[in-house]
């Protein structure tokens, strides 16, 4: 095979049942399964070109990246080179169409796009589960940005078995994610460091033991389009993950005052008939899920809350793909 070039695109995703903690940090084998939806309209587009250069190179949004960022990309390229039996180094260029610090984790879309582009450029023809496994090695949540729509990542028995698959296509349920951006003053601890200390919280064991129950409820709520059950389980799961975060060593407190204010408002809105529910990742921003027809109303209400600096709105997205 002659190594060449390929471009791929992937959406970020928002987790409804969260991934928090690994049973193997190097392989990113999670301690529990998770469920998410891809975010339509937001994407990372990545080109991988194998060439005769001496080292791999990485450019993100026109800025050259070295050090840890490049190492994490080379780690995936090394796996691909081994699978394809090639030695060429690669030039990787990547663009996000959503602003950094917009409250959307970029690593999921980034490593999903990288897995698809790098394997294609190396001449490999990987199946969806194989692409999901490859993306997972770069960032756990990236495994879920490979398949389309509503996605479940099974923890799996072993390395090859821990991948994500679609449980329903994007068109199955018209949901919207209204992301309320809350200004966080301090620098937050990244998820990779967070996963590594999840086990130091005495609450993690209970959270993990109960995960199959939450997955089942969430999957059924999505399949049955039962919004009330969906809202209750995503809030419950998010609160459980943050309870673990807050009680780990060192403690991780991601919420700001406005985060909590949004929780109260969302629950009041739901009690008075508006179909909304919240979930929060490793940050202060609040993802407010609603039925698609209410997204303009939810966006308007969120913008009125003091401490909310912006609101991004996304529908349900498709699979990662070669472009
Ligand atoms: C809180 O996938 O970002 O968003 O594998 O270290 O890159 P790494 O972690 P990452 O963790 C995501 C954590 C989360 C919950 C989730 O998306 O399931």
Short mmCIF file of N, CA and C in Angstrom, two decimals, residues 5-130:
data_model
loop_
_atom_site.label_atom_id
_atom_site.label_comp_id
_atom_site.label_asym_id
_atom_site.label_seq_id
_atom_site.Cartn_x
_atom_site.Cartn_y
_atom_site.Cartn_z
N UNK A 5 -3.23 10.34 2.04
CA UNK A 5 -3.88 11.36 2.83
C UNK A 5 -5.39 11.14 2.90
N UNK A 6 -6.01 11.50 4.03
CA UNK A 6 -7.46 11.41 4.16
C UNK A 6 -7.97 12.46 5.14
N UNK A 7 -9.20 12.90 4.92
CA UNK A 7 -9.83 13.89 5.80
C UNK A 7 -11.11 13.30 6.38
N UNK A 8 -11.34 13.53 7.67
CA UNK A 8 -12.55 13.02 8.31
C UNK A 8 -13.14 14.08 9.24
N UNK A 9 -14.41 13.90 9.53
CA UNK A 9 -15.14 14.87 10.36
C UNK A 9 -15.94 14.13 11.43
N UNK A 10 -15.98 14.67 12.64
CA UNK A 10 -16.76 14.04 13.72
C UNK A 10 -17.38 15.10 14.61
N UNK A 11 -18.54 14.77 15.19
CA UNK A 11 -19.22 15.67 16.15
C UNK A 11 -18.71 15.39 17.56
N UNK A 12 -18.78 16.38 18.44
CA UNK A 12 -18.62 16.07 19.86
C UNK A 12 -19.89 15.36 20.34
N UNK A 13 -19.90 14.87 21.58
CA UNK A 13 -21.12 14.26 22.12
C UNK A 13 -21.32 14.70 23.55
N UNK A 14 -22.58 14.61 24.00
CA UNK A 14 -22.87 14.90 25.42
C UNK A 14 -23.33 13.60 26.08
N UNK A 15 -22.70 13.26 27.20
CA UNK A 15 -23.03 12.00 27.90
C UNK A 15 -24.26 12.18 28.77
N UNK A 16 -25.17 11.21 28.72
CA UNK A 16 -26.37 11.17 29.56
C UNK A 16 -26.12 10.27 30.77
N UNK A 17 -25.42 9.16 30.52
CA UNK A 17 -24.90 8.31 31.59
C UNK A 17 -23.39 8.46 31.44
N UNK A 18 -22.72 8.92 32.48
CA UNK A 18 -21.34 9.39 32.37
C UNK A 18 -20.28 8.30 32.49
N UNK A 19 -19.21 8.54 31.76
CA UNK A 19 -17.96 7.78 31.88
C UNK A 19 -17.11 8.52 32.91
N UNK A 20 -16.80 7.88 34.04
CA UNK A 20 -15.94 8.53 35.03
C UNK A 20 -15.15 7.47 35.78
N UNK A 21 -13.91 7.27 35.39
CA UNK A 21 -13.05 6.27 36.02
C UNK A 21 -12.76 5.12 35.08
N UNK A 22 -11.50 4.66 35.10
CA UNK A 22 -11.06 3.55 34.25
C UNK A 22 -10.63 2.36 35.09
N UNK A 23 -10.80 1.17 34.54
CA UNK A 23 -10.20 0.00 35.19
C UNK A 23 -8.79 -0.21 34.65
N UNK A 24 -8.49 0.43 33.50
CA UNK A 24 -7.13 0.47 32.96
C UNK A 24 -6.94 1.84 32.32
N UNK A 25 -6.16 2.70 32.99
CA UNK A 25 -5.99 4.08 32.51
C UNK A 25 -5.27 4.16 31.18
N UNK A 26 -4.26 3.29 30.96
CA UNK A 26 -3.49 3.35 29.71
C UNK A 26 -4.36 2.96 28.52
N UNK A 27 -5.17 1.93 28.70
CA UNK A 27 -6.03 1.46 27.60
C UNK A 27 -7.37 2.19 27.54
N UNK A 28 -7.65 3.02 28.56
CA UNK A 28 -8.94 3.69 28.68
C UNK A 28 -10.09 2.68 28.64
N UNK A 29 -9.97 1.67 29.51
CA UNK A 29 -11.07 0.72 29.69
C UNK A 29 -11.88 1.21 30.88
N UNK A 30 -13.13 1.60 30.65
CA UNK A 30 -13.91 2.27 31.70
C UNK A 30 -14.43 1.32 32.76
N UNK A 31 -14.76 1.88 33.93
CA UNK A 31 -15.34 1.07 35.01
C UNK A 31 -16.85 0.89 34.82
N UNK A 32 -17.45 1.70 33.93
CA UNK A 32 -18.88 1.52 33.66
C UNK A 32 -19.20 1.91 32.22
N UNK A 33 -20.31 1.38 31.71
CA UNK A 33 -20.77 1.76 30.38
C UNK A 33 -21.35 3.16 30.42
N UNK A 34 -21.55 3.77 29.25
CA UNK A 34 -22.11 5.13 29.20
C UNK A 34 -23.00 5.30 27.97
N UNK A 35 -23.82 6.35 28.00
CA UNK A 35 -24.75 6.65 26.90
C UNK A 35 -24.64 8.13 26.56
N UNK A 36 -24.71 8.46 25.26
CA UNK A 36 -24.59 9.87 24.86
C UNK A 36 -25.37 10.15 23.58
N UNK A 37 -25.38 11.41 23.19
CA UNK A 37 -25.89 11.77 21.87
C UNK A 37 -24.88 12.67 21.20
N UNK A 38 -24.72 12.51 19.89
CA UNK A 38 -23.81 13.36 19.14
C UNK A 38 -24.44 14.73 18.95
N UNK A 39 -23.59 15.76 18.88
CA UNK A 39 -24.08 17.14 18.76
C UNK A 39 -23.93 17.63 17.33
N UNK A 40 -25.08 17.79 16.69
CA UNK A 40 -25.14 18.17 15.29
C UNK A 40 -24.65 19.62 15.09
N UNK A 41 -24.02 19.87 13.96
CA UNK A 41 -23.62 21.24 13.61
C UNK A 41 -22.27 21.65 14.18
N UNK A 42 -21.83 20.95 15.25
CA UNK A 42 -20.52 21.23 15.81
C UNK A 42 -19.61 20.10 15.33
N UNK A 43 -18.44 20.42 14.85
CA UNK A 43 -17.57 19.32 14.40
C UNK A 43 -16.09 19.68 14.40
N UNK A 44 -15.28 18.63 14.39
CA UNK A 44 -13.84 18.76 14.17
C UNK A 44 -13.56 18.10 12.83
N UNK A 45 -12.78 18.76 11.99
CA UNK A 45 -12.39 18.19 10.69
C UNK A 45 -10.88 18.04 10.70
N UNK A 46 -10.42 16.83 10.42
CA UNK A 46 -8.99 16.52 10.55
C UNK A 46 -8.45 15.85 9.29
N UNK A 47 -7.28 16.31 8.84
CA UNK A 47 -6.61 15.68 7.70
C UNK A 47 -5.32 15.03 8.18
N UNK A 48 -5.12 13.79 7.80
CA UNK A 48 -3.88 13.07 8.11
C UNK A 48 -3.18 12.74 6.80
N UNK A 49 -1.92 13.19 6.65
CA UNK A 49 -1.13 12.89 5.46
C UNK A 49 0.15 12.19 5.87
N UNK A 50 0.28 10.94 5.49
CA UNK A 50 1.54 10.23 5.76
C UNK A 50 2.57 10.71 4.73
N UNK A 51 3.80 10.97 5.18
CA UNK A 51 4.81 11.57 4.31
C UNK A 51 6.21 11.10 4.70
N UNK A 52 7.22 11.73 4.13
CA UNK A 52 8.59 11.29 4.39
C UNK A 52 9.29 12.12 5.48
N UNK A 53 8.51 12.93 6.21
CA UNK A 53 9.11 13.74 7.29
C UNK A 53 9.68 12.84 8.39
N UNK A 54 10.54 13.42 9.24
CA UNK A 54 11.21 12.63 10.28
C UNK A 54 10.34 12.47 11.53
N UNK A 55 9.41 13.41 11.72
CA UNK A 55 8.56 13.36 12.92
C UNK A 55 7.10 13.67 12.54
N UNK A 56 6.20 13.27 13.43
CA UNK A 56 4.79 13.65 13.25
C UNK A 56 4.66 15.14 13.55
N UNK A 57 3.69 15.79 12.92
CA UNK A 57 3.42 17.19 13.26
C UNK A 57 1.92 17.39 13.41
N UNK A 58 1.55 18.38 14.22
CA UNK A 58 0.14 18.64 14.52
C UNK A 58 -0.14 20.13 14.49
N UNK A 59 -1.20 20.51 13.78
CA UNK A 59 -1.64 21.91 13.75
C UNK A 59 -3.12 21.93 14.08
N UNK A 60 -3.51 22.67 15.13
CA UNK A 60 -4.93 22.77 15.50
C UNK A 60 -5.38 24.22 15.34
N UNK A 61 -6.40 24.44 14.55
CA UNK A 61 -6.90 25.80 14.26
C UNK A 61 -5.75 26.74 13.89
N UNK A 62 -4.92 26.28 12.95
CA UNK A 62 -3.78 27.05 12.40
C UNK A 62 -2.62 27.26 13.36
N UNK A 63 -2.68 26.69 14.56
CA UNK A 63 -1.58 26.85 15.52
C UNK A 63 -0.82 25.54 15.69
N UNK A 64 0.50 25.54 15.47
CA UNK A 64 1.28 24.31 15.66
C UNK A 64 1.24 23.85 17.12
N UNK A 65 1.09 22.55 17.32
CA UNK A 65 1.01 21.99 18.67
C UNK A 65 2.16 20.99 18.84
N UNK A 66 2.90 21.12 19.97
CA UNK A 66 3.97 20.15 20.27
C UNK A 66 3.70 19.60 21.68
N UNK A 67 4.67 18.92 22.25
CA UNK A 67 4.54 18.44 23.64
C UNK A 67 3.45 17.41 23.81
N UNK A 68 2.75 17.50 24.96
CA UNK A 68 1.73 16.51 25.34
C UNK A 68 0.64 16.30 24.28
N UNK A 69 0.19 17.42 23.68
CA UNK A 69 -0.87 17.33 22.66
C UNK A 69 -0.43 16.49 21.47
N UNK A 70 0.78 16.74 21.01
CA UNK A 70 1.32 15.97 19.88
C UNK A 70 1.57 14.52 20.27
N UNK A 71 2.07 14.31 21.50
CA UNK A 71 2.34 12.93 21.98
C UNK A 71 1.08 12.08 21.96
N UNK A 72 -0.03 12.71 22.37
CA UNK A 72 -1.31 11.97 22.43
C UNK A 72 -1.77 11.57 21.02
N UNK A 73 -1.49 12.44 20.04
CA UNK A 73 -1.83 12.14 18.64
C UNK A 73 -0.89 11.06 18.08
N UNK A 74 0.40 11.19 18.38
CA UNK A 74 1.38 10.20 17.90
C UNK A 74 1.09 8.80 18.44
N UNK A 75 0.56 8.78 19.67
CA UNK A 75 0.19 7.50 20.30
C UNK A 75 -0.84 6.76 19.43
N UNK A 76 -1.82 7.50 18.90
CA UNK A 76 -2.83 6.90 18.02
C UNK A 76 -2.21 6.56 16.67
N UNK A 77 -1.37 7.46 16.15
CA UNK A 77 -0.71 7.19 14.86
C UNK A 77 0.16 5.94 14.95
N UNK A 78 0.81 5.73 16.10
CA UNK A 78 1.65 4.53 16.29
C UNK A 78 0.80 3.26 16.20
N UNK A 79 -0.38 3.29 16.81
CA UNK A 79 -1.26 2.12 16.75
C UNK A 79 -1.66 1.85 15.29
N UNK A 80 -1.98 2.92 14.57
CA UNK A 80 -2.39 2.80 13.16
C UNK A 80 -1.22 2.27 12.30
N UNK A 81 -0.01 2.83 12.54
CA UNK A 81 1.17 2.39 11.77
C UNK A 81 1.42 0.89 11.99
N UNK A 82 1.24 0.46 13.25
CA UNK A 82 1.46 -0.94 13.55
C UNK A 82 0.43 -1.82 12.84
N UNK A 83 -0.81 -1.39 12.89
CA UNK A 83 -1.89 -2.17 12.23
C UNK A 83 -1.68 -2.25 10.72
N UNK A 84 -1.21 -1.13 10.12
CA UNK A 84 -1.06 -1.08 8.66
C UNK A 84 0.32 -1.54 8.20
N UNK A 85 1.22 -1.77 9.18
CA UNK A 85 2.58 -2.16 8.88
C UNK A 85 3.29 -1.13 8.00
N UNK A 86 3.22 0.14 8.42
CA UNK A 86 3.93 1.23 7.71
C UNK A 86 4.78 1.99 8.72
N UNK A 87 5.73 2.79 8.23
CA UNK A 87 6.63 3.53 9.11
C UNK A 87 6.59 5.03 8.92
N UNK A 88 5.87 5.48 7.90
CA UNK A 88 5.85 6.91 7.58
C UNK A 88 5.32 7.75 8.73
N UNK A 89 5.90 8.95 8.89
CA UNK A 89 5.38 9.92 9.87
C UNK A 89 4.19 10.63 9.22
N UNK A 90 3.43 11.38 10.03
CA UNK A 90 2.23 12.03 9.48
C UNK A 90 2.14 13.50 9.84
N UNK A 91 1.55 14.23 8.92
CA UNK A 91 1.21 15.63 9.18
C UNK A 91 -0.28 15.64 9.48
N UNK A 92 -0.66 16.15 10.66
CA UNK A 92 -2.06 16.17 11.07
C UNK A 92 -2.51 17.63 11.21
N UNK A 93 -3.56 17.99 10.49
CA UNK A 93 -4.12 19.35 10.66
C UNK A 93 -5.58 19.22 11.03
N UNK A 94 -6.00 20.03 12.00
CA UNK A 94 -7.34 19.88 12.55
C UNK A 94 -7.98 21.24 12.79
N UNK A 95 -9.28 21.33 12.47
CA UNK A 95 -10.03 22.57 12.70
C UNK A 95 -11.31 22.23 13.46
N UNK A 96 -11.64 23.06 14.45
CA UNK A 96 -12.95 22.94 15.12
C UNK A 96 -13.83 24.07 14.63
N UNK A 97 -15.12 23.82 14.42
CA UNK A 97 -16.00 24.93 14.06
C UNK A 97 -16.68 25.50 15.29
N UNK A 98 -16.30 24.99 16.48
CA UNK A 98 -16.84 25.58 17.72
C UNK A 98 -15.68 26.14 18.53
N UNK A 99 -15.91 27.27 19.20
CA UNK A 99 -14.80 27.92 19.91
C UNK A 99 -14.27 27.09 21.07
N UNK A 100 -12.96 27.13 21.27
CA UNK A 100 -12.35 26.48 22.43
C UNK A 100 -12.91 27.17 23.67
N UNK A 101 -13.12 26.42 24.73
CA UNK A 101 -13.66 27.01 25.94
C UNK A 101 -15.14 27.32 25.83
N UNK A 102 -15.80 26.71 24.83
CA UNK A 102 -17.25 26.94 24.67
C UNK A 102 -18.05 25.98 25.52
N UNK A 103 -17.35 25.21 26.33
CA UNK A 103 -18.08 24.29 27.20
C UNK A 103 -18.36 22.96 26.54
N UNK A 104 -17.78 22.73 25.37
CA UNK A 104 -17.97 21.48 24.67
C UNK A 104 -16.61 20.80 24.64
N UNK A 105 -16.53 19.60 25.20
CA UNK A 105 -15.25 18.89 25.20
C UNK A 105 -14.84 18.62 23.76
N UNK A 106 -13.65 19.06 23.39
CA UNK A 106 -13.21 18.88 22.01
C UNK A 106 -12.50 17.56 21.79
N UNK A 107 -12.07 16.88 22.87
CA UNK A 107 -11.27 15.66 22.68
C UNK A 107 -12.09 14.53 22.04
N UNK A 108 -13.39 14.48 22.30
CA UNK A 108 -14.22 13.40 21.72
C UNK A 108 -14.26 13.52 20.20
N UNK A 109 -14.61 14.72 19.71
CA UNK A 109 -14.67 14.93 18.26
C UNK A 109 -13.28 14.80 17.65
N UNK A 110 -12.26 15.31 18.35
CA UNK A 110 -10.90 15.31 17.82
C UNK A 110 -10.37 13.90 17.61
N UNK A 111 -10.51 13.03 18.62
CA UNK A 111 -9.95 11.68 18.47
C UNK A 111 -10.81 10.79 17.58
N UNK A 112 -12.12 11.07 17.50
CA UNK A 112 -12.95 10.31 16.56
C UNK A 112 -12.55 10.66 15.13
N UNK A 113 -12.37 11.95 14.84
CA UNK A 113 -11.97 12.37 13.49
C UNK A 113 -10.57 11.84 13.16
N UNK A 114 -9.67 11.87 14.16
CA UNK A 114 -8.31 11.38 13.94
C UNK A 114 -8.31 9.87 13.64
N UNK A 115 -9.10 9.11 14.37
CA UNK A 115 -9.14 7.65 14.15
C UNK A 115 -9.61 7.34 12.73
N UNK A 116 -10.65 8.04 12.28
CA UNK A 116 -11.19 7.78 10.94
C UNK A 116 -10.19 8.23 9.87
N UNK A 117 -9.64 9.43 10.00
CA UNK A 117 -8.71 9.96 8.98
C UNK A 117 -7.41 9.16 8.93
N UNK A 118 -6.83 8.85 10.09
CA UNK A 118 -5.53 8.17 10.11
C UNK A 118 -5.65 6.75 9.57
N UNK A 119 -6.71 6.02 9.96
CA UNK A 119 -6.84 4.64 9.48
C UNK A 119 -7.10 4.62 7.98
N UNK A 120 -7.90 5.56 7.49
CA UNK A 120 -8.18 5.64 6.06
C UNK A 120 -6.90 6.00 5.28
N UNK A 121 -6.16 6.99 5.77
CA UNK A 121 -4.93 7.41 5.09
C UNK A 121 -3.90 6.29 5.05
N UNK A 122 -3.94 5.42 6.06
CA UNK A 122 -2.99 4.31 6.12
C UNK A 122 -3.45 3.12 5.28
N UNK A 123 -4.61 3.25 4.64
CA UNK A 123 -5.10 2.19 3.77
C UNK A 123 -5.86 1.09 4.49
N UNK A 124 -6.15 1.32 5.79
CA UNK A 124 -6.90 0.32 6.55
C UNK A 124 -8.39 0.48 6.27
N UNK A 125 -9.11 -0.60 6.38
CA UNK A 125 -10.56 -0.53 6.19
C UNK A 125 -11.21 -1.06 7.47
N UNK A 126 -11.25 -0.21 8.51
CA UNK A 126 -11.72 -0.68 9.82
C UNK A 126 -13.24 -0.66 9.93
N UNK A 127 -13.76 -1.59 10.69
CA UNK A 127 -15.21 -1.65 10.95
C UNK A 127 -15.55 -0.55 11.96
N UNK A 128 -16.85 -0.27 12.14
CA UNK A 128 -17.24 0.76 13.12
C UNK A 128 -16.76 0.44 14.54
N UNK A 129 -16.94 -0.82 15.02
CA UNK A 129 -16.41 -1.13 16.36
C UNK A 129 -14.88 -0.94 16.45
N UNK A 130 -14.16 -1.31 15.39
CA UNK A 130 -12.69 -1.13 15.42
C UNK A 130 -12.31 0.35 15.46
#
